């Protein structure tokens, strides 16, 4: 039995990506609940973000770094292939997603999942501000998967494992649901890959199951 421990909440798209990695490689792991900026998370991530990982004495943060470590240390299908060009294309899409698209999409989603208004209703002003970027990135993703149904070449890769968990949330909110309805290829991409065993094994519970953050932790959201 592996002593690999992933710490985070299962609703987080980045936590889900790392869990999908474990499932794809058939690496046993345990998921320990941990919210952003909780002591166990902040002990590993300097910014208190999830996921973080422990493997014996070794600890690590950042989903891509964790995925690379798991890929190198454990057997199973290689996520980051030897082929320089394919590997670089995977890195390229992870970088575009993680530095620009996913943060912008999450800013929009959080307006619904974690409204910060006094009455607990989604903040219309923040949503309207987030919409142009959201629509742009849904279009970018739609074009990227249109030809092969994958981000890189014609095989499922870490680039898809990284993107799909956040795409799966688009259907849950009104404007992103509409945008996805208008992005035929992206919708088909989601539907097809959502049937993978690694995807069904990691379906997150609803955000409503996350208790409101404690006062000490109320400085951001998963
Ligand atoms: N670059 C990080 C991003 C992790 C991240 O943003 N996680 C979110 C949850 S999906 C988080 O911890 N949010 C709380 C915060 O940003 O303070 C990674 O790839 O692991």
PDB file of C-alpha atoms and ligand atoms in Angstrom:
ATOM      1  CA  UNK A   1       0.000   0.000   0.000  1.00  0.00           C
ATOM      2  CA  UNK A   2       1.388   3.386  -1.006  1.00  0.00           C
ATOM      3  CA  UNK A   3       1.637   6.030   1.703  1.00  0.00           C
ATOM      4  CA  UNK A   4       0.719   8.783  -0.707  1.00  0.00           C
ATOM      5  CA  UNK A   5      -1.517  11.396   0.889  1.00  0.00           C
ATOM      6  CA  UNK A   6      -3.299  14.168  -1.008  1.00  0.00           C
ATOM      7  CA  UNK A   7      -4.564  16.987   1.188  1.00  0.00           C
ATOM      8  CA  UNK A   8      -7.369  19.257   0.035  1.00  0.00           C
ATOM      9  CA  UNK A   9     -11.115  19.372  -0.490  1.00  0.00           C
ATOM     10  CA  UNK A  10     -12.561  17.171  -3.248  1.00  0.00           C
ATOM     11  CA  UNK A  11     -14.558  20.094  -4.694  1.00  0.00           C
ATOM     12  CA  UNK A  12     -11.341  21.815  -5.802  1.00  0.00           C
ATOM     13  CA  UNK A  13     -10.623  21.338  -9.510  1.00  0.00           C
ATOM     14  CA  UNK A  14      -6.875  21.170  -8.812  1.00  0.00           C
ATOM     15  CA  UNK A  15      -7.353  18.511  -6.136  1.00  0.00           C
ATOM     16  CA  UNK A  16      -9.483  16.543  -8.560  1.00  0.00           C
ATOM     17  CA  UNK A  17      -6.770  16.724 -11.226  1.00  0.00           C
ATOM     18  CA  UNK A  18      -4.232  15.165  -8.870  1.00  0.00           C
ATOM     19  CA  UNK A  19      -6.743  12.489  -7.882  1.00  0.00           C
ATOM     20  CA  UNK A  20      -7.397  11.747 -11.575  1.00  0.00           C
ATOM     21  CA  UNK A  21      -3.631  11.302 -12.000  1.00  0.00           C
ATOM     22  CA  UNK A  22      -3.610   8.704  -9.201  1.00  0.00           C
ATOM     23  CA  UNK A  23      -6.587   6.921 -10.734  1.00  0.00           C
ATOM     24  CA  UNK A  24      -5.095   6.911 -14.238  1.00  0.00           C
ATOM     25  CA  UNK A  25      -1.832   5.446 -12.920  1.00  0.00           C
ATOM     26  CA  UNK A  26      -3.610   3.141 -10.450  1.00  0.00           C
ATOM     27  CA  UNK A  27      -1.616   4.619  -7.566  1.00  0.00           C
ATOM     28  CA  UNK A  28      -3.286   4.082  -4.188  1.00  0.00           C
ATOM     29  CA  UNK A  29      -3.618   7.285  -2.167  1.00  0.00           C
ATOM     30  CA  UNK A  30      -5.643   8.715   0.621  1.00  0.00           C
ATOM     31  CA  UNK A  31      -7.439  12.039   0.472  1.00  0.00           C
ATOM     32  CA  UNK A  32      -7.164  13.974   3.713  1.00  0.00           C
ATOM     33  CA  UNK A  33      -9.643  16.832   4.068  1.00  0.00           C
ATOM     34  CA  UNK A  34      -7.843  20.178   4.254  1.00  0.00           C
ATOM     35  CA  UNK A  35      -9.035  23.645   3.369  1.00  0.00           C
ATOM     36  CA  UNK A  36      -6.890  26.398   1.908  1.00  0.00           C
ATOM     37  CA  UNK A  37      -4.774  28.129   4.581  1.00  0.00           C
ATOM     38  CA  UNK A  38      -5.516  25.448   7.178  1.00  0.00           C
ATOM     39  CA  UNK A  39      -2.422  24.693   9.276  1.00  0.00           C
ATOM     40  CA  UNK A  40      -1.704  21.353   7.554  1.00  0.00           C
ATOM     41  CA  UNK A  41      -1.944  22.984   4.109  1.00  0.00           C
ATOM     42  CA  UNK A  42       0.005  26.129   4.994  1.00  0.00           C
ATOM     43  CA  UNK A  43       2.759  23.952   6.443  1.00  0.00           C
ATOM     44  CA  UNK A  44       3.394  22.722   2.884  1.00  0.00           C
ATOM     45  CA  UNK A  45       2.169  25.459   0.499  1.00  0.00           C
ATOM     46  CA  UNK A  46       3.669  28.911   1.145  1.00  0.00           C
ATOM     47  CA  UNK A  47       0.428  30.508  -0.096  1.00  0.00           C
ATOM     48  CA  UNK A  48      -1.869  28.014   1.641  1.00  0.00           C
ATOM     49  CA  UNK A  49      -3.342  26.642  -1.603  1.00  0.00           C
ATOM     50  CA  UNK A  50      -4.657  23.136  -2.250  1.00  0.00           C
ATOM     51  CA  UNK A  51      -3.759  20.449  -3.208  1.00  0.00           C
ATOM     52  CA  UNK A  52      -0.690  19.588  -1.194  1.00  0.00           C
ATOM     53  CA  UNK A  53       0.873  16.151  -0.940  1.00  0.00           C
ATOM     54  CA  UNK A  54       2.820  14.012   1.517  1.00  0.00           C
ATOM     55  CA  UNK A  55       4.738  10.877   0.597  1.00  0.00           C
ATOM     56  CA  UNK A  56       6.600   9.560   3.595  1.00  0.00           C
ATOM     57  CA  UNK A  57       8.930  12.334   4.734  1.00  0.00           C
ATOM     58  CA  UNK A  58       8.522  14.223   1.469  1.00  0.00           C
ATOM     59  CA  UNK A  59       5.962  16.994   1.040  1.00  0.00           C
ATOM     60  CA  UNK A  60       5.048  19.004  -2.033  1.00  0.00           C
ATOM     61  CA  UNK A  61       2.566  21.578  -3.304  1.00  0.00           C
ATOM     62  CA  UNK A  62       1.177  22.723  -6.671  1.00  0.00           C
ATOM     63  CA  UNK A  63      -0.872  20.323  -8.765  1.00  0.00           C
ATOM     64  CA  UNK A  64       1.513  20.152 -11.731  1.00  0.00           C
ATOM     65  CA  UNK A  65       4.547  19.494  -9.520  1.00  0.00           C
ATOM     66  CA  UNK A  66       2.600  16.824  -7.637  1.00  0.00           C
ATOM     67  CA  UNK A  67       1.539  15.184 -10.907  1.00  0.00           C
ATOM     68  CA  UNK A  68       5.135  15.181 -12.182  1.00  0.00           C
ATOM     69  CA  UNK A  69       6.365  13.618  -8.943  1.00  0.00           C
ATOM     70  CA  UNK A  70       3.712  10.894  -8.978  1.00  0.00           C
ATOM     71  CA  UNK A  71       4.471  10.205 -12.632  1.00  0.00           C
ATOM     72  CA  UNK A  72       8.183   9.722 -11.934  1.00  0.00           C
ATOM     73  CA  UNK A  73       7.934   7.805  -8.698  1.00  0.00           C
ATOM     74  CA  UNK A  74       5.132   5.374  -9.419  1.00  0.00           C
ATOM     75  CA  UNK A  75       4.634   2.833 -12.198  1.00  0.00           C
ATOM     76  CA  UNK A  76       1.747   3.052 -14.622  1.00  0.00           C
ATOM     77  CA  UNK A  77       1.175   4.870 -17.887  1.00  0.00           C
ATOM     78  CA  UNK A  78       3.550   7.829 -18.378  1.00  0.00           C
ATOM     79  CA  UNK A  79       1.742  11.174 -18.102  1.00  0.00           C
ATOM     80  CA  UNK A  80       4.694  13.237 -19.271  1.00  0.00           C
ATOM     81  CA  UNK A  81       6.054  11.292 -22.232  1.00  0.00           C
ATOM     82  CA  UNK A  82       9.640  11.041 -23.458  1.00  0.00           C
ATOM     83  CA  UNK A  83       8.628  12.509 -26.779  1.00  0.00           C
ATOM     84  CA  UNK A  84       9.867  16.096 -26.422  1.00  0.00           C
ATOM     85  CA  UNK A  85       7.278  17.712 -28.641  1.00  0.00           C
ATOM     86  CA  UNK A  86       4.257  15.934 -27.176  1.00  0.00           C
ATOM     87  CA  UNK A  87       5.472  16.599 -23.635  1.00  0.00           C
ATOM     88  CA  UNK A  88       6.066  20.276 -24.426  1.00  0.00           C
ATOM     89  CA  UNK A  89       2.576  20.627 -25.899  1.00  0.00           C
ATOM     90  CA  UNK A  90       1.113  19.139 -22.731  1.00  0.00           C
ATOM     91  CA  UNK A  91       3.128  21.645 -20.647  1.00  0.00           C
ATOM     92  CA  UNK A  92       1.994  24.439 -22.950  1.00  0.00           C
ATOM     93  CA  UNK A  93      -1.703  23.773 -22.335  1.00  0.00           C
ATOM     94  CA  UNK A  94      -1.196  23.317 -18.603  1.00  0.00           C
ATOM     95  CA  UNK A  95       0.541  26.668 -18.492  1.00  0.00           C
ATOM     96  CA  UNK A  96      -2.174  28.471 -20.474  1.00  0.00           C
ATOM     97  CA  UNK A  97      -4.880  26.895 -18.318  1.00  0.00           C
ATOM     98  CA  UNK A  98      -3.240  27.379 -14.932  1.00  0.00           C
ATOM     99  CA  UNK A  99      -1.867  30.871 -15.354  1.00  0.00           C
ATOM    100  CA  UNK A 100      -4.789  32.478 -17.164  1.00  0.00           C
ATOM    101  CA  UNK A 101      -7.932  30.511 -17.992  1.00  0.00           C
ATOM    102  CA  UNK A 102      -8.666  28.522 -14.820  1.00  0.00           C
ATOM    103  CA  UNK A 103      -8.120  31.466 -12.439  1.00  0.00           C
ATOM    104  CA  UNK A 104     -10.526  33.588 -14.532  1.00  0.00           C
ATOM    105  CA  UNK A 105     -13.134  30.809 -14.747  1.00  0.00           C
ATOM    106  CA  UNK A 106     -12.832  30.179 -11.004  1.00  0.00           C
ATOM    107  CA  UNK A 107     -13.355  33.885 -10.293  1.00  0.00           C
ATOM    108  CA  UNK A 108     -16.691  33.589 -12.084  1.00  0.00           C
ATOM    109  CA  UNK A 109     -17.687  30.251 -10.494  1.00  0.00           C
ATOM    110  CA  UNK A 110     -16.887  31.499  -6.990  1.00  0.00           C
ATOM    111  CA  UNK A 111     -19.500  34.242  -7.403  1.00  0.00           C
ATOM    112  CA  UNK A 112     -22.073  31.422  -7.316  1.00  0.00           C
ATOM    113  CA  UNK A 113     -20.367  28.828  -5.099  1.00  0.00           C
ATOM    114  CA  UNK A 114     -19.058  31.279  -2.492  1.00  0.00           C
ATOM    115  CA  UNK A 115     -21.083  34.498  -2.692  1.00  0.00           C
ATOM    116  CA  UNK A 116     -19.521  37.143  -0.478  1.00  0.00           C
ATOM    117  CA  UNK A 117     -22.544  39.425  -0.431  1.00  0.00           C
ATOM    118  CA  UNK A 118     -24.319  40.303   2.797  1.00  0.00           C
ATOM    119  CA  UNK A 119     -27.491  38.508   1.668  1.00  0.00           C
ATOM    120  CA  UNK A 120     -25.639  35.451   0.304  1.00  0.00           C
ATOM    121  CA  UNK A 121     -26.852  36.105  -3.254  1.00  0.00           C
ATOM    122  CA  UNK A 122     -24.427  35.998  -6.207  1.00  0.00           C
ATOM    123  CA  UNK A 123     -22.894  39.423  -6.811  1.00  0.00           C
ATOM    124  CA  UNK A 124     -24.258  40.621 -10.174  1.00  0.00           C
ATOM    125  CA  UNK A 125     -21.561  43.247 -10.600  1.00  0.00           C
ATOM    126  CA  UNK A 126     -18.730  40.735 -10.117  1.00  0.00           C
ATOM    127  CA  UNK A 127     -20.424  38.202 -12.408  1.00  0.00           C
ATOM    128  CA  UNK A 128     -20.886  40.740 -15.191  1.00  0.00           C
ATOM    129  CA  UNK A 129     -17.260  41.767 -14.832  1.00  0.00           C
ATOM    130  CA  UNK A 130     -16.088  38.140 -15.120  1.00  0.00           C
ATOM    131  CA  UNK A 131     -18.275  37.214 -18.109  1.00  0.00           C
ATOM    132  CA  UNK A 132     -16.222  38.547 -21.048  1.00  0.00           C
ATOM    133  CA  UNK A 133     -13.130  36.564 -19.995  1.00  0.00           C
ATOM    134  CA  UNK A 134     -15.210  33.484 -19.225  1.00  0.00           C
ATOM    135  CA  UNK A 135     -16.767  33.550 -22.705  1.00  0.00           C
ATOM    136  CA  UNK A 136     -13.408  34.153 -24.357  1.00  0.00           C
ATOM    137  CA  UNK A 137     -11.824  31.145 -22.637  1.00  0.00           C
ATOM    138  CA  UNK A 138     -14.760  28.839 -23.345  1.00  0.00           C
ATOM    139  CA  UNK A 139     -14.224  29.761 -27.007  1.00  0.00           C
ATOM    140  CA  UNK A 140     -10.475  29.145 -26.762  1.00  0.00           C
ATOM    141  CA  UNK A 141     -11.036  25.701 -25.221  1.00  0.00           C
ATOM    142  CA  UNK A 142     -13.726  24.856 -27.757  1.00  0.00           C
ATOM    143  CA  UNK A 143     -11.381  25.589 -30.653  1.00  0.00           C
ATOM    144  CA  UNK A 144      -8.518  23.727 -28.978  1.00  0.00           C
ATOM    145  CA  UNK A 145     -10.424  20.446 -28.714  1.00  0.00           C
ATOM    146  CA  UNK A 146     -12.505  20.799 -31.879  1.00  0.00           C
ATOM    147  CA  UNK A 147     -10.231  18.820 -34.163  1.00  0.00           C
ATOM    148  CA  UNK A 148      -9.325  15.717 -32.156  1.00  0.00           C
ATOM    149  CA  UNK A 149     -11.427  15.825 -28.990  1.00  0.00           C
ATOM    150  CA  UNK A 150      -8.197  16.257 -26.975  1.00  0.00           C
ATOM    151  CA  UNK A 151      -5.988  19.198 -26.118  1.00  0.00           C
ATOM    152  CA  UNK A 152      -2.826  17.520 -27.411  1.00  0.00           C
ATOM    153  CA  UNK A 153      -2.787  15.181 -30.386  1.00  0.00           C
ATOM    154  CA  UNK A 154      -5.420  12.491 -30.421  1.00  0.00           C
ATOM    155  CA  UNK A 155      -4.839  10.909 -27.015  1.00  0.00           C
ATOM    156  CA  UNK A 156      -6.034  11.742 -23.518  1.00  0.00           C
ATOM    157  CA  UNK A 157      -3.214  13.498 -21.655  1.00  0.00           C
ATOM    158  CA  UNK A 158      -2.380  15.383 -18.481  1.00  0.00           C
ATOM    159  CA  UNK A 159      -3.457  18.558 -20.299  1.00  0.00           C
ATOM    160  CA  UNK A 160      -7.000  17.120 -20.379  1.00  0.00           C
ATOM    161  CA  UNK A 161      -6.803  15.889 -16.755  1.00  0.00           C
ATOM    162  CA  UNK A 162      -5.881  19.440 -15.804  1.00  0.00           C
ATOM    163  CA  UNK A 163      -8.636  21.199 -17.747  1.00  0.00           C
ATOM    164  CA  UNK A 164     -11.621  18.865 -17.469  1.00  0.00           C
ATOM    165  CA  UNK A 165     -12.389  19.322 -13.746  1.00  0.00           C
ATOM    166  CA  UNK A 166     -13.028  23.038 -14.214  1.00  0.00           C
ATOM    167  CA  UNK A 167     -14.939  22.547 -17.483  1.00  0.00           C
ATOM    168  CA  UNK A 168     -17.205  20.158 -15.590  1.00  0.00           C
ATOM    169  CA  UNK A 169     -18.288  23.026 -13.328  1.00  0.00           C
ATOM    170  CA  UNK A 170     -19.394  25.219 -16.239  1.00  0.00           C
ATOM    171  CA  UNK A 171     -22.768  23.468 -16.511  1.00  0.00           C
ATOM    172  CA  UNK A 172     -23.568  24.286 -12.887  1.00  0.00           C
ATOM    173  CA  UNK A 173     -23.882  28.062 -13.280  1.00  0.00           C
ATOM    174  CA  UNK A 174     -26.231  29.917 -15.614  1.00  0.00           C
ATOM    175  CA  UNK A 175     -24.012  32.013 -17.887  1.00  0.00           C
ATOM    176  CA  UNK A 176     -21.223  29.425 -18.097  1.00  0.00           C
ATOM    177  CA  UNK A 177     -23.852  26.748 -18.806  1.00  0.00           C
ATOM    178  CA  UNK A 178     -25.114  28.882 -21.689  1.00  0.00           C
ATOM    179  CA  UNK A 179     -21.579  29.423 -22.956  1.00  0.00           C
ATOM    180  CA  UNK A 180     -20.934  25.676 -22.857  1.00  0.00           C
ATOM    181  CA  UNK A 181     -24.191  24.983 -24.699  1.00  0.00           C
ATOM    182  CA  UNK A 182     -22.903  27.231 -27.469  1.00  0.00           C
ATOM    183  CA  UNK A 183     -19.511  25.470 -27.504  1.00  0.00           C
ATOM    184  CA  UNK A 184     -20.518  22.203 -29.144  1.00  0.00           C
ATOM    185  CA  UNK A 185     -17.093  20.557 -29.309  1.00  0.00           C
ATOM    186  CA  UNK A 186     -16.208  21.460 -25.735  1.00  0.00           C
ATOM    187  CA  UNK A 187     -19.516  19.998 -24.531  1.00  0.00           C
ATOM    188  CA  UNK A 188     -18.844  16.774 -26.441  1.00  0.00           C
ATOM    189  CA  UNK A 189     -15.276  16.679 -25.082  1.00  0.00           C
ATOM    190  CA  UNK A 190     -16.610  16.933 -21.541  1.00  0.00           C
ATOM    191  CA  UNK A 191     -19.321  14.327 -22.065  1.00  0.00           C
ATOM    192  CA  UNK A 192     -16.946  11.796 -23.575  1.00  0.00           C
ATOM    193  CA  UNK A 193     -14.127  12.092 -21.055  1.00  0.00           C
ATOM    194  CA  UNK A 194     -16.538  12.303 -18.115  1.00  0.00           C
ATOM    195  CA  UNK A 195     -17.160   8.612 -18.730  1.00  0.00           C
ATOM    196  CA  UNK A 196     -13.551   7.678 -17.939  1.00  0.00           C
ATOM    197  CA  UNK A 197     -13.183   5.617 -14.776  1.00  0.00           C
ATOM    198  CA  UNK A 198     -10.747   8.194 -13.340  1.00  0.00           C
ATOM    199  CA  UNK A 199     -13.381  10.870 -13.797  1.00  0.00           C
ATOM    200  CA  UNK A 200     -16.328   8.971 -12.329  1.00  0.00           C
ATOM    201  CA  UNK A 201     -14.170   7.849  -9.363  1.00  0.00           C
ATOM    202  CA  UNK A 202     -13.461  11.474  -8.465  1.00  0.00           C
ATOM    203  CA  UNK A 203     -16.859  13.142  -8.839  1.00  0.00           C
ATOM    204  CA  UNK A 204     -16.841  15.897  -6.222  1.00  0.00           C
ATOM    205  CA  UNK A 205     -19.570  16.400  -3.649  1.00  0.00           C
ATOM    206  CA  UNK A 206     -21.544  19.645  -4.020  1.00  0.00           C
ATOM    207  CA  UNK A 207     -19.956  22.885  -2.827  1.00  0.00           C
ATOM    208  CA  UNK A 208     -22.849  23.292  -0.414  1.00  0.00           C
ATOM    209  CA  UNK A 209     -21.305  20.462   1.624  1.00  0.00           C
ATOM    210  CA  UNK A 210     -18.300  22.625   2.412  1.00  0.00           C
ATOM    211  CA  UNK A 211     -19.041  24.266   5.696  1.00  0.00           C
ATOM    212  CA  UNK A 212     -18.637  28.022   5.797  1.00  0.00           C
ATOM    213  CA  UNK A 213     -14.994  28.861   6.470  1.00  0.00           C
ATOM    214  CA  UNK A 214     -13.971  29.639   9.993  1.00  0.00           C
ATOM    215  CA  UNK A 215     -13.102  33.269  10.770  1.00  0.00           C
ATOM    216  CA  UNK A 216      -9.401  32.358  10.713  1.00  0.00           C
ATOM    217  CA  UNK A 217      -9.650  30.873   7.239  1.00  0.00           C
ATOM    218  CA  UNK A 218     -12.005  33.436   5.687  1.00  0.00           C
ATOM    219  CA  UNK A 219      -9.545  35.014   3.265  1.00  0.00           C
ATOM    220  CA  UNK A 220     -10.250  33.094   0.085  1.00  0.00           C
ATOM    221  CA  UNK A 221     -11.987  30.051  -1.265  1.00  0.00           C
ATOM    222  CA  UNK A 222     -11.143  26.618  -2.502  1.00  0.00           C
TER     223      UNK A 222
HETATM  224  N1  LIG B   1      -1.341  26.742  -8.948  1.00  0.00           N
HETATM  225  C1  LIG B   1      -2.021  25.990  -7.921  1.00  0.00           C
HETATM  226  C2  LIG B   1      -3.430  26.523  -7.771  1.00  0.00           C
HETATM  227  C3  LIG B   1      -4.124  25.909  -6.594  1.00  0.00           C
HETATM  228  C4  LIG B   1      -5.380  26.687  -6.249  1.00  0.00           C
HETATM  229  O1  LIG B   1      -5.607  27.824  -6.656  1.00  0.00           O
HETATM  230  N2  LIG B   1      -6.199  26.010  -5.462  1.00  0.00           N
HETATM  231  C5  LIG B   1      -7.393  26.664  -5.012  1.00  0.00           C
HETATM  232  C6  LIG B   1      -8.482  25.635  -4.869  1.00  0.00           C
HETATM  233  S1  LIG B   1      -9.061  25.108  -6.467  1.00  0.00           S
HETATM  234  C7  LIG B   1      -7.093  27.319  -3.663  1.00  0.00           C
HETATM  235  O2  LIG B   1      -6.362  26.782  -2.863  1.00  0.00           O
HETATM  236  N3  LIG B   1      -7.709  28.486  -3.453  1.00  0.00           N
HETATM  237  C8  LIG B   1      -7.552  29.239  -2.260  1.00  0.00           C
HETATM  238  C9  LIG B   1      -6.714  30.462  -2.471  1.00  0.00           C
HETATM  239  O3  LIG B   1      -6.325  30.745  -3.602  1.00  0.00           O
HETATM  240  O4  LIG B   1      -6.458  31.150  -1.515  1.00  0.00           O
HETATM  241  C10 LIG B   1      -2.025  24.492  -8.258  1.00  0.00           C
HETATM  242  O5  LIG B   1      -1.917  24.172  -9.446  1.00  0.00           O
HETATM  243  O6  LIG B   1      -2.084  23.642  -7.361  1.00  0.00           O
END
